[in-house]
Coordinates of C-alpha atoms and ligand atoms in Angstrom, one line a residue:
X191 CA 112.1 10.4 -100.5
X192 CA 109.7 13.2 -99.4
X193 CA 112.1 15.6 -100.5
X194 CA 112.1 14.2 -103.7
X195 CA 109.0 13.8 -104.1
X196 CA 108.5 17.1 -103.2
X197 CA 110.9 18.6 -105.3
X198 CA 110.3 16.3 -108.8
X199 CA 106.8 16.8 -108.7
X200 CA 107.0 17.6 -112.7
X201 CA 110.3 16.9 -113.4
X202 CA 109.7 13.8 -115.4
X203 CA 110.3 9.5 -114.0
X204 CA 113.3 8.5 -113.3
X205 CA 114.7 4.9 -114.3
X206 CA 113.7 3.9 -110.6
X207 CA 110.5 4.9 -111.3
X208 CA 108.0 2.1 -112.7
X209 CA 106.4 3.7 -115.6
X210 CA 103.2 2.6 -114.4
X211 CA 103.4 4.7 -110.8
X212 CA 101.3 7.4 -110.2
X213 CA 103.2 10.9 -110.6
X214 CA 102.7 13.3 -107.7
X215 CA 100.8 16.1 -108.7
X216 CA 102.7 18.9 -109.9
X217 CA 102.6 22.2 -107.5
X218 CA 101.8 25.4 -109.1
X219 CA 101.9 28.0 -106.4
X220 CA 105.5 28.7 -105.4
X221 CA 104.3 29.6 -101.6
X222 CA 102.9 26.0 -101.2
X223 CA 106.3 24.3 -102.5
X224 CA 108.1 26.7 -100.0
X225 CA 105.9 25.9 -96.8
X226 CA 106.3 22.3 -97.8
X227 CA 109.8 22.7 -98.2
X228 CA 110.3 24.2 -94.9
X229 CA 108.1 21.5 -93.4
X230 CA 110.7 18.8 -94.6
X231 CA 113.9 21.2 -93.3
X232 CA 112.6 23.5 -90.8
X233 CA 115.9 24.8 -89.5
X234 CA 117.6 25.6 -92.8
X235 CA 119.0 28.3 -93.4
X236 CA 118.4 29.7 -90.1
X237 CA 117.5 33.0 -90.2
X238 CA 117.7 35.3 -87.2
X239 CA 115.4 38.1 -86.6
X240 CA 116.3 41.1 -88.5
X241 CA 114.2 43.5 -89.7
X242 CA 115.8 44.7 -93.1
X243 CA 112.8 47.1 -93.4
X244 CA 113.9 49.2 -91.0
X245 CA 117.0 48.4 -90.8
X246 CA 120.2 49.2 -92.7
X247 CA 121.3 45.8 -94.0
X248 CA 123.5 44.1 -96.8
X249 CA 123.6 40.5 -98.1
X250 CA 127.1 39.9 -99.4
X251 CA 126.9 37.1 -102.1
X252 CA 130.4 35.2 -103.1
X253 CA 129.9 33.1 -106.3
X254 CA 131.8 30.4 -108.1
X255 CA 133.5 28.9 -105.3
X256 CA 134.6 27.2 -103.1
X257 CA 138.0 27.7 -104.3
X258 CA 141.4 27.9 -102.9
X259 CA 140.5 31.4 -101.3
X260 CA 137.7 30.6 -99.7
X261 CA 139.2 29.1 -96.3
X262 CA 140.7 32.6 -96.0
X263 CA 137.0 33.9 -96.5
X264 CA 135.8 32.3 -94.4
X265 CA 138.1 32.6 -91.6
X266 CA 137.3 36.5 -91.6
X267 CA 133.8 35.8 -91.9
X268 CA 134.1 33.8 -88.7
X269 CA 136.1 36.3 -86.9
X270 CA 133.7 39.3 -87.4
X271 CA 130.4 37.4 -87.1
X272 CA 129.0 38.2 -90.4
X273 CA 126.8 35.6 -92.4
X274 CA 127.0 35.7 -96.4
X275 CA 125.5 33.6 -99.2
X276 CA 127.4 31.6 -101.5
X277 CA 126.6 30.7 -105.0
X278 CA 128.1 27.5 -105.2
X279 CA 129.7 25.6 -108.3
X280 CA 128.9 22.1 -108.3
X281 CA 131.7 20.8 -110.2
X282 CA 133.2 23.3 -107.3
X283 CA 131.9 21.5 -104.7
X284 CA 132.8 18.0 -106.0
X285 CA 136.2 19.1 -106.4
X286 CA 136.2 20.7 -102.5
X287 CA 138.8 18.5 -100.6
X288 CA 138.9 21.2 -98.3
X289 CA 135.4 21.1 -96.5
X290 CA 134.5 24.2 -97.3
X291 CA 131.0 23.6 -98.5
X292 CA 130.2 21.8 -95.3
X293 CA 131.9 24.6 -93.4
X294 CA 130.1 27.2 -94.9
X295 CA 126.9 26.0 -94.0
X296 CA 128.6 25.0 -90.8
X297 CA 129.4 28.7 -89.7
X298 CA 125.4 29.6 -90.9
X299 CA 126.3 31.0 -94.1
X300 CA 123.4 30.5 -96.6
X301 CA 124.5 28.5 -100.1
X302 CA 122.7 29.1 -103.6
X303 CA 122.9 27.0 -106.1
X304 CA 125.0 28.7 -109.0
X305 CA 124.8 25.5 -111.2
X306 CA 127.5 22.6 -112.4
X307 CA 129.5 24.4 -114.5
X308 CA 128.4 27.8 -115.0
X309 CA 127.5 28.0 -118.7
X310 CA 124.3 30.4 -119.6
X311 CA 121.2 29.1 -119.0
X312 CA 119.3 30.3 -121.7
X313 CA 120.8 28.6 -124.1
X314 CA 120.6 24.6 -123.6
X315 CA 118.1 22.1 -123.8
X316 CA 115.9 21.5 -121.2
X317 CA 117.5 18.9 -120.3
X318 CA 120.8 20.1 -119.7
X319 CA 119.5 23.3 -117.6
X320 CA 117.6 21.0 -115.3
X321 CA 120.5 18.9 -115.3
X322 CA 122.6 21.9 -114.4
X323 CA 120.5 22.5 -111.6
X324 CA 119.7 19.3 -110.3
X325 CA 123.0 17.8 -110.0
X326 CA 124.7 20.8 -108.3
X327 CA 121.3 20.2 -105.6
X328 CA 122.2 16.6 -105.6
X329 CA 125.9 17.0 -104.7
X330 CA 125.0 20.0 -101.9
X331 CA 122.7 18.1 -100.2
X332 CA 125.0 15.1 -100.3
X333 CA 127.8 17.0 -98.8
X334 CA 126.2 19.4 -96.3
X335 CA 122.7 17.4 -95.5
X336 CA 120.7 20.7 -96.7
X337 CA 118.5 21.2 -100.0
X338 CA 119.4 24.9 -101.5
X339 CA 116.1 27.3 -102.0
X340 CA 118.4 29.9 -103.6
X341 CA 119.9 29.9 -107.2
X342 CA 121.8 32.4 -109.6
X343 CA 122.1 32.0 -113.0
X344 CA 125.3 32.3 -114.3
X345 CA 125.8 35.7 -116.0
X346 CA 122.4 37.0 -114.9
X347 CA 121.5 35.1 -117.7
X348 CA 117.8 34.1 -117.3
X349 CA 114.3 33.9 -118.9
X350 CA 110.2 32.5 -118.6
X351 CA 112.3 28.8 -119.1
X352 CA 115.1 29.2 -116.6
X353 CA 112.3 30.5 -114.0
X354 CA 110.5 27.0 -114.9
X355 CA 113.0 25.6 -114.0
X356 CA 114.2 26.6 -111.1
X357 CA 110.8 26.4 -109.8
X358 CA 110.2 23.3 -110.2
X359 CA 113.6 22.3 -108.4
X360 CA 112.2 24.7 -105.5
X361 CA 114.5 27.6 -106.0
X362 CA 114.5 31.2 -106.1
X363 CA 116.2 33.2 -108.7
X364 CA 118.6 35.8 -107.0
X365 CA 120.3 38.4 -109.1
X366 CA 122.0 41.4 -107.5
X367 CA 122.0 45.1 -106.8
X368 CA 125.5 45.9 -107.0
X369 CA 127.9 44.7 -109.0
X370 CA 131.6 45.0 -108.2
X371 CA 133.3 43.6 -111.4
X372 CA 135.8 42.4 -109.2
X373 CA 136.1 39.5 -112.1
X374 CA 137.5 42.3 -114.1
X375 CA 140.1 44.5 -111.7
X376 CA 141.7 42.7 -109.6
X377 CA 142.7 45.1 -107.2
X378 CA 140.8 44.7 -103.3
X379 CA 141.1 48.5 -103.3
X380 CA 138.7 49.4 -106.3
X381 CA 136.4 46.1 -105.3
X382 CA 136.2 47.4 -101.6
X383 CA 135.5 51.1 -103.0
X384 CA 132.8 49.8 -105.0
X385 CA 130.8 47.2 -102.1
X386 CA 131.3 49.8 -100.1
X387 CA 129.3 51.9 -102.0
X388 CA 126.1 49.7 -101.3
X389 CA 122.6 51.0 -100.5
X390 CA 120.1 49.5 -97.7
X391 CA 119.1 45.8 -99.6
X392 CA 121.4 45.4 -101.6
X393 CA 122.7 42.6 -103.0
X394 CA 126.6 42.9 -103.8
X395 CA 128.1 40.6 -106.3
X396 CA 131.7 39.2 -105.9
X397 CA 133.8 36.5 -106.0
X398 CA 135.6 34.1 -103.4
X399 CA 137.7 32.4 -106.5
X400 CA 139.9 35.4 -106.7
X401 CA 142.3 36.4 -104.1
X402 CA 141.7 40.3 -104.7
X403 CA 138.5 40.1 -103.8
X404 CA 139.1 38.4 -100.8
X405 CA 141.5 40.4 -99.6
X406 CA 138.9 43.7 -100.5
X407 CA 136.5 42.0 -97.6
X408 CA 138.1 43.4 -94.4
X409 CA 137.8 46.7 -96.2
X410 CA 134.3 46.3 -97.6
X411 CA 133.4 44.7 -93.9
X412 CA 135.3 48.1 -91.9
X413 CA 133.2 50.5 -94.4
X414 CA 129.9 49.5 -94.5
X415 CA 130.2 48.5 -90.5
X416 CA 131.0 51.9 -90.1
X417 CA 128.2 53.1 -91.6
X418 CA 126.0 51.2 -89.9
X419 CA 125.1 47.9 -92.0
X420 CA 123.8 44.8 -90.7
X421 CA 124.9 41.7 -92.9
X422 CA 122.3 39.2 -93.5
X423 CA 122.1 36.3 -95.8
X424 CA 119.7 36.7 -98.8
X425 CA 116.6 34.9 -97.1
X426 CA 117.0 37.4 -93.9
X427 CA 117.4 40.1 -96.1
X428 CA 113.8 39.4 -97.6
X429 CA 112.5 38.3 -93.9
X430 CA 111.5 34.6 -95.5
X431 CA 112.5 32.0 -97.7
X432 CA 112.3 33.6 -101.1
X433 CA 109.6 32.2 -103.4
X434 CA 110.4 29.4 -106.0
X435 CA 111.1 30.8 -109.3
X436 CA 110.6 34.3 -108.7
X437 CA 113.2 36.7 -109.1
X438 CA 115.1 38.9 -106.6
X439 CA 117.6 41.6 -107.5
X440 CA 118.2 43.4 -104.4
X441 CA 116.8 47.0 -106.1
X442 CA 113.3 46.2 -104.5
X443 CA 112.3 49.2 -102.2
X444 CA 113.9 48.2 -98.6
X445 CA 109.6 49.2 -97.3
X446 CA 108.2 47.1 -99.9
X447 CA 109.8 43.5 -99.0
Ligands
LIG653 ZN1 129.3 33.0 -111.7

């Protein structure tokens, strides 16, 4: 209930609501809806102590899922110790027999909400993009018992609305740095050359729904392990919870977080 009250300050009554009820007031500075938020959920996602500004580190980001590959994923991910974030689907979720979702969160991955069913953002009624939002929130936290502070539009697709938006359902907006178009060739040998190729902060884009890109992880893992990289989730790579409705590619200067 404090959650929700929390997070729907603004979003409208609901048909539980009596019209006549007081609305909660609604809260304009995205660092007071994150402190509050991590009042209600203190240990979520829990972040361990890296410093990404002086050291080398990566957040891998997996979107669309969890699919069929993404037990696989997950299994390597376990083996080597390395946290991720996943952009999660809710229609995805809802069709997750598997325990994934719960498992991901499980193993101290970090999930973003990546919305129902993936269509662009900018180009639905309000309704619908806060529907988009809120339901995939809805079936998380029903799932896994946490409440997401990360989302991705789908497409990078995104504008002043879909910031709203997302701030008012208490989520940051992450993009990414580096983009491995692993959608597009489906070979783990070009995907791994490509992650591998990632820069201190970056964010790397790819996907757990296809099997090539799966199987480019032990590679992208080996390379960037070599070289030195820390993997992080997104909130350790920035050090905090990222802000409500502001926007986080990745690019930002490593010094500057
Ligand atoms: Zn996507």
């Amino acid at each position: 209930m404090l959650l929700a009250a929390i997070l729907c300050a603004g979003c409208g009554t609901t048909s539980t609501t009596p019209a006549a009820a007081p609305r909660p007031p609604v809260i304009a500075d995205p660092g007071v809806l994150a402190r509050r938020l991590a009042a209600v959920q203190p240990d979520w996602p829990a972040r361990r102590v890296v410093d990404c500004r002086r050291r080398k580190c990566v957040a891998l980001t997996f979107d669309d899922g969890p699919g069929e590959y993404t037990g696989r994923l997950l299994d390597m991910l376990r083996d080597r110790h390395v946290r991720a974030t996943f952009f999660v689907l809710g229609e995805m979720v809802a069709a997750d027999h598997a325990g994934y979702t719960r498992r991901m969160v499980e193993d101290g991955h970090e999930l973003g909400n990546h919305t129902w069913s993936h269509p662009p953002l900018t180009a639905m009624s309000d309704e619908r993009l806060r529907s988009e939002l809120a339901d995939t929130e809805a079936i998380v936290q029903r799932t896994t018992g946490v409440r997401m502070r990360l989302m991705r539009p789908p497409y990078g697709a995104t504008d002043s609305r879909v910031a709203e938006q997302a701030r008012l359902e208490g989520l940051a907006q992450i993009l990414w740095s580096l983009d491995t178009l692993d959608w597009r060739d489906r070979d783990p040998g070009i995907v791994a050359r490509r992650a591998g190729a990632a820069v201190p902060g970056s964010i790397v884009l790819m996907h757990d729904i296809h099997p090539t890109s799966v199987a480019a992880v032990p590679r992208v893992l080996d390379t960037l392990a070599r070289k030195g990289y820390r993997f992080v989730t997104v909130s350790e790579l920035y050090g905090r919870a990222p802000l409500p409705g502001r926007t986080y590619t990745g690019a930002e200067n490593p010094k500057e977080r």
